[in-house]
Amino acid sequence: MSGDSCLPQHHTQSHCMSPAPPLTCPKTKTSSYRGAVGLGNKYVRLNVGGTLFYATLQVLTRQESMLRAMFSGKKEVFTDKEGWILIDRSGKHFGSILCYLRDSTVTLPKGRQAVQELLAEAKFFLIEGLVELCQNTLQDSKEQPMCVIPVVTSSKEEERLIQSSTKPVVKLLYNRSNNKYSYTSNSDDNLLKNIELFDRLSLSFNGRVLFIKDVIGDEICCWSFYGQGRKLAEVCCTSIVYATEKKQTKVEFPEARIYEETLNTLLYETMPLPDNSLLEATRRSYNNCGSLSEEEEGPGGSELRERVRRIHVKRYSTYDDRQLGH
Protein backbone atom coordinates (compact mmCIF):
# COMPACT_ATOMS: atom_id res chain seq x y z
CA MET A 1 0.00 0.00 0.00
CA SER A 2 1.58 3.19 -1.05
CA GLY A 3 1.65 6.25 1.13
CA ASP A 4 1.03 9.04 -1.35
CA SER A 5 -2.67 8.27 -1.79
CA CYS A 6 -3.65 6.14 1.21
CA LEU A 7 -4.77 7.94 4.38
CA PRO A 8 -4.78 6.10 7.71
CA GLN A 9 -8.24 7.37 8.66
CA HIS A 10 -10.50 4.63 10.16
CA HIS A 11 -8.48 1.89 8.44
CA THR A 12 -8.13 -1.36 10.31
CA GLN A 13 -5.73 -3.11 7.92
CA SER A 14 -3.21 -2.32 5.22
CA HIS A 15 -4.35 -1.61 1.65
CA CYS A 16 -2.41 -1.95 -1.62
CA MET A 17 -2.17 1.33 -3.55
CA SER A 18 -0.23 2.57 -6.57
CA PRO A 19 3.39 3.41 -5.67
CA ALA A 20 4.58 6.96 -5.16
CA PRO A 21 7.40 8.46 -7.25
CA PRO A 22 10.93 7.54 -6.06
CA LEU A 23 12.20 9.75 -3.24
CA THR A 24 15.52 11.53 -2.95
CA CYS A 25 17.97 10.03 -0.51
CA PRO A 26 16.88 11.20 2.99
CA LYS A 27 18.87 11.61 6.15
CA THR A 28 18.45 8.57 8.35
CA LYS A 29 18.69 7.60 11.97
CA THR A 30 18.75 4.24 13.72
CA SER A 31 16.40 3.25 16.50
CA SER A 32 14.54 0.32 17.99
CA TYR A 33 10.82 0.24 17.24
CA ARG A 34 8.87 0.22 20.52
CA GLY A 35 5.26 0.17 21.53
CA ALA A 36 4.01 -2.52 19.18
CA VAL A 37 2.24 -4.43 21.95
CA GLY A 38 -1.34 -3.26 22.38
CA LEU A 39 -1.24 -1.07 19.26
CA GLY A 40 -2.16 -3.68 16.67
CA ASN A 41 -4.08 -1.24 14.46
CA LYS A 42 -1.45 1.51 14.57
CA TYR A 43 -0.24 2.43 11.10
CA VAL A 44 3.43 2.29 10.18
CA ARG A 45 4.87 4.24 7.27
CA LEU A 46 7.30 2.22 5.15
CA ASN A 47 9.68 3.34 2.43
CA VAL A 48 10.72 0.19 0.54
CA GLY A 49 13.30 1.02 -2.11
CA GLY A 50 11.66 4.40 -2.77
CA THR A 51 8.06 3.09 -2.88
CA LEU A 52 5.83 4.14 0.03
CA PHE A 53 3.48 1.82 1.93
CA TYR A 54 1.18 2.01 4.96
CA ALA A 55 0.75 -1.13 7.04
CA THR A 56 -0.63 -1.90 10.47
CA LEU A 57 1.52 -3.37 13.19
CA GLN A 58 -0.98 -6.19 13.42
CA VAL A 59 -0.19 -7.26 9.85
CA LEU A 60 3.56 -6.74 10.11
CA THR A 61 3.85 -8.87 13.26
CA ARG A 62 1.24 -11.50 12.45
CA GLN A 63 3.66 -14.15 11.16
CA GLU A 64 7.18 -15.14 12.11
CA SER A 65 9.42 -13.08 9.82
CA MET A 66 12.11 -10.42 9.71
CA LEU A 67 9.38 -7.78 9.69
CA ARG A 68 8.00 -9.15 12.96
CA ALA A 69 11.48 -8.86 14.48
CA MET A 70 11.78 -5.27 13.23
CA PHE A 71 8.47 -4.10 14.66
CA SER A 72 8.56 -5.94 17.95
CA GLY A 73 11.71 -4.15 19.10
CA LYS A 74 14.08 -7.08 18.47
CA LYS A 75 15.81 -5.52 15.49
CA GLU A 76 16.95 -1.99 14.77
CA VAL A 77 15.17 0.01 12.09
CA PHE A 78 16.24 2.99 10.00
CA THR A 79 14.01 6.05 9.65
CA ASP A 80 14.31 9.32 7.77
CA LYS A 81 13.66 12.75 9.24
CA GLU A 82 9.95 12.52 8.35
CA GLY A 83 9.52 9.25 10.21
CA TRP A 84 9.34 6.84 7.26
CA ILE A 85 10.91 3.49 8.11
CA LEU A 86 13.47 2.61 5.46
CA ILE A 87 13.82 -0.91 4.06
CA ASP A 88 16.59 -1.34 1.52
CA ARG A 89 14.76 -3.71 -0.86
CA SER A 90 12.87 -3.34 -4.13
CA GLY A 91 9.27 -2.30 -3.63
CA LYS A 92 8.11 -4.15 -6.74
CA HIS A 93 6.73 -7.16 -4.85
CA PHE A 94 6.38 -5.75 -1.36
CA GLY A 95 2.63 -5.38 -1.84
CA SER A 96 2.45 -9.16 -2.37
CA ILE A 97 4.50 -9.63 0.81
CA LEU A 98 1.96 -7.58 2.80
CA CYS A 99 -0.98 -9.40 1.23
CA TYR A 100 0.49 -12.75 2.24
CA LEU A 101 1.15 -11.55 5.80
CA ARG A 102 -2.47 -10.39 6.03
CA ASP A 103 -4.27 -13.38 4.49
CA SER A 104 -1.67 -16.22 4.56
CA THR A 105 -2.18 -16.55 0.81
CA VAL A 106 -1.62 -14.41 -2.27
CA THR A 107 -2.16 -14.54 -6.02
CA LEU A 108 1.31 -15.00 -7.45
CA PRO A 109 2.46 -12.75 -10.30
CA LYS A 110 2.35 -14.09 -13.85
CA GLY A 111 5.54 -15.39 -15.38
CA ARG A 112 8.31 -17.57 -14.06
CA GLN A 113 10.74 -14.67 -13.65
CA ALA A 114 8.27 -12.64 -11.56
CA VAL A 115 7.68 -15.62 -9.24
CA GLN A 116 11.44 -16.04 -8.86
CA GLU A 117 11.73 -12.36 -7.91
CA LEU A 118 9.00 -12.75 -5.28
CA LEU A 119 10.73 -15.89 -3.99
CA ALA A 120 13.93 -13.88 -3.44
CA GLU A 121 11.99 -11.27 -1.44
CA ALA A 122 10.22 -13.96 0.61
CA LYS A 123 13.58 -15.51 1.48
CA PHE A 124 14.99 -12.11 2.50
CA PHE A 125 12.06 -11.39 4.82
CA LEU A 126 12.15 -15.00 6.13
CA ILE A 127 8.50 -15.77 5.30
CA GLU A 128 8.60 -19.56 5.09
CA GLY A 129 5.02 -20.08 3.89
CA LEU A 130 5.47 -17.73 0.94
CA VAL A 131 8.83 -19.31 0.12
CA GLU A 132 7.17 -22.73 -0.07
CA LEU A 133 4.31 -21.41 -2.20
CA CYS A 134 6.68 -19.87 -4.74
CA GLN A 135 8.91 -22.95 -4.87
CA ASN A 136 5.96 -25.29 -5.44
CA THR A 137 4.65 -23.08 -8.25
CA LEU A 138 8.05 -22.99 -9.95
CA GLN A 139 8.40 -26.75 -9.62
CA ASP A 140 4.94 -27.38 -11.11
CA SER A 141 5.58 -25.05 -14.07
CA LYS A 142 8.93 -26.73 -14.76
CA GLU A 143 7.27 -30.13 -15.09
CA GLN A 144 4.67 -29.03 -17.63
CA PRO A 145 5.74 -30.35 -21.06
CA MET A 146 5.68 -28.06 -24.06
CA CYS A 147 4.31 -30.73 -26.39
CA VAL A 148 2.70 -34.08 -25.57
CA ILE A 149 2.89 -36.87 -28.19
CA PRO A 150 0.66 -39.92 -27.52
CA VAL A 151 2.09 -43.30 -28.53
CA VAL A 152 -0.77 -45.63 -29.47
CA THR A 153 -0.60 -49.21 -28.26
CA SER A 154 -3.78 -50.61 -29.82
CA SER A 155 -6.11 -49.90 -32.71
CA LYS A 156 -8.94 -49.10 -30.28
CA GLU A 157 -6.80 -46.50 -28.53
CA GLU A 158 -5.89 -44.95 -31.87
CA GLU A 159 -9.54 -44.75 -32.94
CA ARG A 160 -10.53 -43.18 -29.64
CA LEU A 161 -7.80 -40.52 -29.92
CA ILE A 162 -8.77 -39.60 -33.48
CA GLN A 163 -12.51 -39.49 -32.83
CA SER A 164 -12.24 -37.47 -29.62
CA SER A 165 -9.74 -34.93 -30.95
CA THR A 166 -11.12 -31.46 -31.67
CA LYS A 167 -8.01 -30.74 -33.73
CA PRO A 168 -6.69 -32.23 -36.98
CA VAL A 169 -4.55 -35.32 -36.46
CA VAL A 170 -1.24 -36.36 -38.03
CA LYS A 171 -0.06 -39.90 -37.31
CA LEU A 172 3.35 -41.40 -38.07
CA LEU A 173 3.53 -45.18 -38.10
CA TYR A 174 7.08 -46.52 -37.94
CA ASN A 175 8.09 -50.07 -37.21
CA ARG A 176 11.54 -50.91 -38.54
CA SER A 177 11.46 -54.50 -37.28
CA ASN A 178 8.35 -55.27 -39.33
CA ASN A 179 10.30 -56.36 -42.39
CA LYS A 180 11.31 -59.71 -43.87
CA TYR A 181 13.81 -58.23 -46.34
CA SER A 182 17.05 -56.35 -45.87
CA TYR A 183 17.07 -52.56 -46.16
CA THR A 184 18.74 -50.51 -48.85
CA SER A 185 21.83 -48.55 -47.84
CA ASN A 186 20.08 -45.23 -47.17
CA SER A 187 16.80 -46.55 -45.73
CA ASP A 188 17.88 -46.19 -42.12
CA ASP A 189 18.86 -42.56 -42.71
CA ASN A 190 15.54 -41.84 -44.41
CA LEU A 191 13.56 -43.49 -41.61
CA LEU A 192 15.39 -41.27 -39.12
CA LYS A 193 14.66 -38.21 -41.28
CA ASN A 194 10.93 -39.05 -41.22
CA ILE A 195 11.01 -39.28 -37.43
CA GLU A 196 12.93 -36.00 -37.15
CA LEU A 197 10.43 -34.28 -39.47
CA PHE A 198 7.60 -35.55 -37.26
CA ASP A 199 9.29 -33.98 -34.23
CA ARG A 200 9.80 -30.64 -36.01
CA LEU A 201 6.20 -30.51 -37.23
CA SER A 202 4.86 -31.36 -33.78
CA LEU A 203 6.73 -28.39 -32.32
CA SER A 204 5.80 -26.02 -35.16
CA PHE A 205 2.06 -26.81 -35.02
CA ASN A 206 1.77 -27.56 -31.31
CA GLY A 207 -1.70 -26.55 -30.14
CA ARG A 208 -3.22 -26.67 -33.63
CA VAL A 209 -2.64 -30.31 -34.65
CA LEU A 210 -2.61 -33.48 -32.57
CA PHE A 211 0.44 -35.57 -33.49
CA ILE A 212 0.45 -39.24 -32.51
CA LYS A 213 2.95 -42.07 -32.98
CA ASP A 214 2.08 -45.64 -33.90
CA VAL A 215 4.70 -48.36 -33.38
CA ILE A 216 2.52 -51.46 -33.76
CA GLY A 217 1.08 -51.13 -37.28
CA ASP A 218 1.79 -53.26 -40.32
CA GLU A 219 3.66 -50.64 -42.34
CA ILE A 220 7.30 -49.70 -41.81
CA CYS A 221 6.96 -45.95 -42.35
CA CYS A 222 3.61 -44.38 -43.16
CA TRP A 223 1.98 -40.99 -42.51
CA SER A 224 -1.78 -40.60 -42.05
CA PHE A 225 -3.71 -37.32 -41.93
CA TYR A 226 -7.13 -36.82 -40.33
CA GLY A 227 -9.60 -33.97 -40.17
CA GLN A 228 -12.60 -33.95 -37.84
CA GLY A 229 -12.34 -37.70 -37.29
CA ARG A 230 -11.99 -38.78 -40.95
CA LYS A 231 -8.88 -39.87 -42.82
CA LEU A 232 -7.92 -37.30 -45.43
CA ALA A 233 -4.72 -38.68 -46.89
CA GLU A 234 -1.97 -41.24 -46.47
CA VAL A 235 1.68 -41.07 -47.50
CA CYS A 236 3.48 -44.41 -47.44
CA CYS A 237 7.26 -44.03 -47.55
CA THR A 238 8.11 -47.70 -48.10
CA SER A 239 8.79 -49.52 -51.36
CA ILE A 240 10.04 -52.98 -52.34
CA VAL A 241 12.85 -53.08 -54.90
CA TYR A 242 14.97 -55.77 -56.49
CA ALA A 243 18.73 -55.70 -56.00
CA THR A 244 20.23 -58.35 -58.27
CA GLU A 245 18.28 -61.53 -57.37
CA LYS A 246 16.88 -60.52 -53.97
CA LYS A 247 14.24 -58.15 -52.72
CA GLN A 248 15.07 -55.17 -50.51
CA THR A 249 12.97 -52.69 -48.58
CA LYS A 250 13.50 -49.05 -49.41
CA VAL A 251 12.38 -46.21 -47.13
CA GLU A 252 12.09 -42.80 -48.76
CA PHE A 253 11.69 -39.28 -47.39
CA PRO A 254 9.08 -37.24 -49.34
CA GLU A 255 9.46 -34.17 -47.11
CA ALA A 256 7.62 -31.66 -49.33
CA ARG A 257 4.61 -33.95 -49.77
CA ILE A 258 4.34 -34.65 -46.03
CA TYR A 259 4.55 -30.95 -45.23
CA GLU A 260 1.85 -30.18 -47.81
CA GLU A 261 -0.54 -32.75 -46.37
CA THR A 262 0.07 -31.39 -42.88
CA LEU A 263 -0.90 -27.91 -44.05
CA ASN A 264 -4.01 -29.32 -45.71
CA THR A 265 -5.19 -30.71 -42.37
CA LEU A 266 -5.34 -27.15 -41.02
CA LEU A 267 -8.42 -26.63 -43.21
CA TYR A 268 -10.25 -28.79 -40.67
CA GLU A 269 -9.42 -26.78 -37.54
CA THR A 270 -12.93 -25.35 -37.30
CA MET A 271 -16.48 -26.42 -38.06
CA PRO A 272 -18.17 -26.64 -40.49
CA LEU A 273 -16.20 -28.60 -43.06
CA PRO A 274 -14.29 -26.46 -45.57
CA ASP A 275 -15.93 -25.60 -48.86
CA ASN A 276 -15.80 -28.40 -51.44
CA SER A 277 -14.17 -26.16 -54.05
CA LEU A 278 -11.38 -25.40 -51.59
CA LEU A 279 -10.86 -29.10 -51.00
CA GLU A 280 -10.71 -29.80 -54.72
CA ALA A 281 -8.08 -27.10 -55.11
CA THR A 282 -5.83 -28.91 -52.65
CA ARG A 283 -6.47 -32.40 -54.03
CA ARG A 284 -4.11 -34.06 -56.49
CA SER A 285 -4.29 -37.22 -58.51
CA TYR A 286 -1.75 -39.52 -56.88
CA ASN A 287 -1.65 -42.57 -59.11
CA ASN A 288 1.81 -44.10 -58.77
CA CYS A 289 3.06 -40.59 -58.15
CA GLY A 290 6.50 -41.86 -57.27
CA SER A 291 7.02 -43.61 -60.61
CA LEU A 292 9.21 -42.35 -63.41
CA SER A 293 8.20 -41.96 -67.05
CA GLU A 294 9.42 -44.53 -69.58
CA GLU A 295 11.85 -41.99 -71.06
CA GLU A 296 13.29 -41.23 -67.65
CA GLU A 297 13.58 -44.89 -66.75
CA GLY A 298 15.62 -45.77 -69.80
CA PRO A 299 15.99 -49.28 -71.24
CA GLY A 300 14.12 -51.88 -69.29
CA GLY A 301 12.28 -49.19 -67.33
CA SER A 302 8.81 -50.54 -67.95
CA GLU A 303 9.83 -53.96 -66.66
CA LEU A 304 11.32 -52.37 -63.53
CA ARG A 305 8.13 -50.36 -63.00
CA GLU A 306 6.11 -53.55 -62.82
CA ARG A 307 8.38 -54.98 -60.14
CA VAL A 308 8.57 -51.94 -57.86
CA ARG A 309 5.97 -50.63 -55.42
CA ARG A 310 6.99 -47.02 -54.98
CA ILE A 311 5.75 -44.35 -52.62
CA HIS A 312 1.99 -44.22 -52.74
CA VAL A 313 -0.26 -41.39 -51.68
CA LYS A 314 -3.96 -41.89 -51.08
CA ARG A 315 -6.49 -39.11 -50.79
CA TYR A 316 -9.85 -39.76 -49.20
CA SER A 317 -13.17 -38.03 -49.76
CA THR A 318 -14.44 -35.95 -46.87
CA TYR A 319 -18.08 -36.28 -47.92
CA ASP A 320 -18.48 -40.05 -47.92
CA ASP A 321 -20.07 -42.44 -45.42
CA ARG A 322 -16.81 -43.74 -43.99
CA GLN A 323 -16.93 -44.15 -40.24
CA LEU A 324 -14.85 -41.86 -38.10
CA GLY A 325 -11.22 -42.86 -37.63
CA HIS A 326 -11.10 -45.19 -40.67
PDB file of C-alpha atoms in Angstrom, residues 22-163:
ATOM      1  CA  PRO A  22      10.926   7.542  -6.056  1.00  0.00           C
ATOM      2  CA  LEU A  23      12.198   9.748  -3.242  1.00  0.00           C
ATOM      3  CA  THR A  24      15.522  11.527  -2.955  1.00  0.00           C
ATOM      4  CA  CYS A  25      17.967  10.033  -0.511  1.00  0.00           C
ATOM      5  CA  PRO A  26      16.881  11.199   2.992  1.00  0.00           C
ATOM      6  CA  LYS A  27      18.872  11.612   6.149  1.00  0.00           C
ATOM      7  CA  THR A  28      18.447   8.571   8.348  1.00  0.00           C
ATOM      8  CA  LYS A  29      18.691   7.602  11.970  1.00  0.00           C
ATOM      9  CA  THR A  30      18.749   4.242  13.718  1.00  0.00           C
ATOM     10  CA  SER A  31      16.396   3.249  16.505  1.00  0.00           C
ATOM     11  CA  SER A  32      14.542   0.320  17.989  1.00  0.00           C
ATOM     12  CA  TYR A  33      10.819   0.240  17.241  1.00  0.00           C
ATOM     13  CA  ARG A  34       8.873   0.216  20.518  1.00  0.00           C
ATOM     14  CA  GLY A  35       5.261   0.173  21.528  1.00  0.00           C
ATOM     15  CA  ALA A  36       4.006  -2.520  19.180  1.00  0.00           C
ATOM     16  CA  VAL A  37       2.237  -4.428  21.946  1.00  0.00           C
ATOM     17  CA  GLY A  38      -1.344  -3.257  22.381  1.00  0.00           C
ATOM     18  CA  LEU A  39      -1.240  -1.066  19.261  1.00  0.00           C
ATOM     19  CA  GLY A  40      -2.165  -3.675  16.674  1.00  0.00           C
ATOM     20  CA  ASN A  41      -4.075  -1.236  14.462  1.00  0.00           C
ATOM     21  CA  LYS A  42      -1.451   1.509  14.566  1.00  0.00           C
ATOM     22  CA  TYR A  43      -0.240   2.426  11.099  1.00  0.00           C
ATOM     23  CA  VAL A  44       3.433   2.294  10.178  1.00  0.00           C
ATOM     24  CA  ARG A  45       4.870   4.244   7.270  1.00  0.00           C
ATOM     25  CA  LEU A  46       7.297   2.218   5.154  1.00  0.00           C
ATOM     26  CA  ASN A  47       9.683   3.337   2.432  1.00  0.00           C
ATOM     27  CA  VAL A  48      10.723   0.192   0.541  1.00  0.00           C
ATOM     28  CA  GLY A  49      13.295   1.022  -2.112  1.00  0.00           C
ATOM     29  CA  GLY A  50      11.658   4.403  -2.771  1.00  0.00           C
ATOM     30  CA  THR A  51       8.060   3.094  -2.880  1.00  0.00           C
ATOM     31  CA  LEU A  52       5.826   4.139   0.031  1.00  0.00           C
ATOM     32  CA  PHE A  53       3.485   1.824   1.927  1.00  0.00           C
ATOM     33  CA  TYR A  54       1.184   2.012   4.960  1.00  0.00           C
ATOM     34  CA  ALA A  55       0.749  -1.130   7.037  1.00  0.00           C
ATOM     35  CA  THR A  56      -0.632  -1.901  10.466  1.00  0.00           C
ATOM     36  CA  LEU A  57       1.523  -3.371  13.188  1.00  0.00           C
ATOM     37  CA  GLN A  58      -0.983  -6.192  13.425  1.00  0.00           C
ATOM     38  CA  VAL A  59      -0.187  -7.258   9.849  1.00  0.00           C
ATOM     39  CA  LEU A  60       3.564  -6.743  10.113  1.00  0.00           C
ATOM     40  CA  THR A  61       3.850  -8.867  13.258  1.00  0.00           C
ATOM     41  CA  ARG A  62       1.243 -11.500  12.455  1.00  0.00           C
ATOM     42  CA  GLN A  63       3.662 -14.152  11.163  1.00  0.00           C
ATOM     43  CA  GLU A  64       7.180 -15.135  12.108  1.00  0.00           C
ATOM     44  CA  SER A  65       9.425 -13.082   9.820  1.00  0.00           C
ATOM     45  CA  MET A  66      12.106 -10.422   9.709  1.00  0.00           C
ATOM     46  CA  LEU A  67       9.375  -7.775   9.694  1.00  0.00           C
ATOM     47  CA  ARG A  68       8.004  -9.152  12.958  1.00  0.00           C
ATOM     48  CA  ALA A  69      11.477  -8.863  14.480  1.00  0.00           C
ATOM     49  CA  MET A  70      11.782  -5.272  13.227  1.00  0.00           C
ATOM     50  CA  PHE A  71       8.468  -4.104  14.657  1.00  0.00           C
ATOM     51  CA  SER A  72       8.563  -5.936  17.954  1.00  0.00           C
ATOM     52  CA  GLY A  73      11.710  -4.149  19.099  1.00  0.00           C
ATOM     53  CA  LYS A  74      14.076  -7.078  18.473  1.00  0.00           C
ATOM     54  CA  LYS A  75      15.811  -5.520  15.489  1.00  0.00           C
ATOM     55  CA  GLU A  76      16.951  -1.986  14.772  1.00  0.00           C
ATOM     56  CA  VAL A  77      15.165   0.011  12.090  1.00  0.00           C
ATOM     57  CA  PHE A  78      16.236   2.992  10.000  1.00  0.00           C
ATOM     58  CA  THR A  79      14.010   6.047   9.651  1.00  0.00           C
ATOM     59  CA  ASP A  80      14.310   9.318   7.769  1.00  0.00           C
ATOM     60  CA  LYS A  81      13.656  12.754   9.240  1.00  0.00           C
ATOM     61  CA  GLU A  82       9.954  12.516   8.347  1.00  0.00           C
ATOM     62  CA  GLY A  83       9.521   9.253  10.208  1.00  0.00           C
ATOM     63  CA  TRP A  84       9.336   6.842   7.259  1.00  0.00           C
ATOM     64  CA  ILE A  85      10.913   3.494   8.106  1.00  0.00           C
ATOM     65  CA  LEU A  86      13.473   2.613   5.460  1.00  0.00           C
ATOM     66  CA  ILE A  87      13.815  -0.911   4.056  1.00  0.00           C
ATOM     67  CA  ASP A  88      16.588  -1.341   1.517  1.00  0.00           C
ATOM     68  CA  ARG A  89      14.764  -3.708  -0.861  1.00  0.00           C
ATOM     69  CA  SER A  90      12.872  -3.336  -4.126  1.00  0.00           C
ATOM     70  CA  GLY A  91       9.267  -2.295  -3.626  1.00  0.00           C
ATOM     71  CA  LYS A  92       8.112  -4.145  -6.741  1.00  0.00           C
ATOM     72  CA  HIS A  93       6.735  -7.163  -4.849  1.00  0.00           C
ATOM     73  CA  PHE A  94       6.383  -5.754  -1.360  1.00  0.00           C
ATOM     74  CA  GLY A  95       2.629  -5.383  -1.841  1.00  0.00           C
ATOM     75  CA  SER A  96       2.452  -9.162  -2.367  1.00  0.00           C
ATOM     76  CA  ILE A  97       4.503  -9.625   0.812  1.00  0.00           C
ATOM     77  CA  LEU A  98       1.965  -7.582   2.803  1.00  0.00           C
ATOM     78  CA  CYS A  99      -0.980  -9.403   1.229  1.00  0.00           C
ATOM     79  CA  TYR A 100       0.485 -12.746   2.236  1.00  0.00           C
ATOM     80  CA  LEU A 101       1.146 -11.553   5.796  1.00  0.00           C
ATOM     81  CA  ARG A 102      -2.470 -10.389   6.029  1.00  0.00           C
ATOM     82  CA  ASP A 103      -4.268 -13.384   4.491  1.00  0.00           C
ATOM     83  CA  SER A 104      -1.668 -16.223   4.565  1.00  0.00           C
ATOM     84  CA  THR A 105      -2.179 -16.550   0.809  1.00  0.00           C
ATOM     85  CA  VAL A 106      -1.620 -14.414  -2.267  1.00  0.00           C
ATOM     86  CA  THR A 107      -2.157 -14.537  -6.022  1.00  0.00           C
ATOM     87  CA  LEU A 108       1.306 -15.001  -7.449  1.00  0.00           C
ATOM     88  CA  PRO A 109       2.455 -12.754 -10.302  1.00  0.00           C
ATOM     89  CA  LYS A 110       2.351 -14.092 -13.847  1.00  0.00           C
ATOM     90  CA  GLY A 111       5.541 -15.389 -15.378  1.00  0.00           C
ATOM     91  CA  ARG A 112       8.309 -17.566 -14.063  1.00  0.00           C
ATOM     92  CA  GLN A 113      10.739 -14.671 -13.647  1.00  0.00           C
ATOM     93  CA  ALA A 114       8.270 -12.636 -11.556  1.00  0.00           C
ATOM     94  CA  VAL A 115       7.681 -15.615  -9.244  1.00  0.00           C
ATOM     95  CA  GLN A 116      11.444 -16.044  -8.862  1.00  0.00           C
ATOM     96  CA  GLU A 117      11.729 -12.356  -7.907  1.00  0.00           C
ATOM     97  CA  LEU A 118       8.999 -12.745  -5.284  1.00  0.00           C
ATOM     98  CA  LEU A 119      10.732 -15.890  -3.994  1.00  0.00           C
ATOM     99  CA  ALA A 120      13.926 -13.884  -3.443  1.00  0.00           C
ATOM    100  CA  GLU A 121      11.990 -11.270  -1.436  1.00  0.00           C
ATOM    101  CA  ALA A 122      10.219 -13.957   0.613  1.00  0.00           C
ATOM    102  CA  LYS A 123      13.581 -15.505   1.477  1.00  0.00           C
ATOM    103  CA  PHE A 124      14.993 -12.112   2.502  1.00  0.00           C
ATOM    104  CA  PHE A 125      12.056 -11.391   4.820  1.00  0.00           C
ATOM    105  CA  LEU A 126      12.146 -14.998   6.134  1.00  0.00           C
ATOM    106  CA  ILE A 127       8.502 -15.769   5.296  1.00  0.00           C
ATOM    107  CA  GLU A 128       8.604 -19.557   5.088  1.00  0.00           C
ATOM    108  CA  GLY A 129       5.024 -20.077   3.885  1.00  0.00           C
ATOM    109  CA  LEU A 130       5.470 -17.732   0.938  1.00  0.00           C
ATOM    110  CA  VAL A 131       8.834 -19.314   0.117  1.00  0.00           C
ATOM    111  CA  GLU A 132       7.170 -22.730  -0.068  1.00  0.00           C
ATOM    112  CA  LEU A 133       4.305 -21.408  -2.195  1.00  0.00           C
ATOM    113  CA  CYS A 134       6.682 -19.867  -4.739  1.00  0.00           C
ATOM    114  CA  GLN A 135       8.914 -22.947  -4.873  1.00  0.00           C
ATOM    115  CA  ASN A 136       5.959 -25.289  -5.443  1.00  0.00           C
ATOM    116  CA  THR A 137       4.654 -23.077  -8.246  1.00  0.00           C
ATOM    117  CA  LEU A 138       8.045 -22.987  -9.945  1.00  0.00           C
ATOM    118  CA  GLN A 139       8.397 -26.748  -9.622  1.00  0.00           C
ATOM    119  CA  ASP A 140       4.945 -27.376 -11.114  1.00  0.00           C
ATOM    120  CA  SER A 141       5.583 -25.045 -14.068  1.00  0.00           C
ATOM    121  CA  LYS A 142       8.929 -26.731 -14.757  1.00  0.00           C
ATOM    122  CA  GLU A 143       7.265 -30.135 -15.085  1.00  0.00           C
ATOM    123  CA  GLN A 144       4.672 -29.025 -17.632  1.00  0.00           C
ATOM    124  CA  PRO A 145       5.743 -30.353 -21.063  1.00  0.00           C
ATOM    125  CA  MET A 146       5.684 -28.062 -24.060  1.00  0.00           C
ATOM    126  CA  CYS A 147       4.312 -30.730 -26.387  1.00  0.00           C
ATOM    127  CA  VAL A 148       2.699 -34.083 -25.573  1.00  0.00           C
ATOM    128  CA  ILE A 149       2.886 -36.870 -28.186  1.00  0.00           C
ATOM    129  CA  PRO A 150       0.661 -39.920 -27.516  1.00  0.00           C
ATOM    130  CA  VAL A 151       2.090 -43.304 -28.530  1.00  0.00           C
ATOM    131  CA  VAL A 152      -0.772 -45.628 -29.472  1.00  0.00           C
ATOM    132  CA  THR A 153      -0.599 -49.209 -28.257  1.00  0.00           C
ATOM    133  CA  SER A 154      -3.776 -50.608 -29.822  1.00  0.00           C
ATOM    134  CA  SER A 155      -6.109 -49.903 -32.709  1.00  0.00           C
ATOM    135  CA  LYS A 156      -8.945 -49.098 -30.277  1.00  0.00           C
ATOM    136  CA  GLU A 157      -6.805 -46.503 -28.525  1.00  0.00           C
ATOM    137  CA  GLU A 158      -5.891 -44.950 -31.872  1.00  0.00           C
ATOM    138  CA  GLU A 159      -9.536 -44.752 -32.943  1.00  0.00           C
ATOM    139  CA  ARG A 160     -10.533 -43.183 -29.637  1.00  0.00           C
ATOM    140  CA  LEU A 161      -7.801 -40.524 -29.922  1.00  0.00           C
ATOM    141  CA  ILE A 162      -8.769 -39.601 -33.479  1.00  0.00           C
ATOM    142  CA  GLN A 163     -12.514 -39.495 -32.829  1.00  0.00           C
TER     143      GLN A 163
END
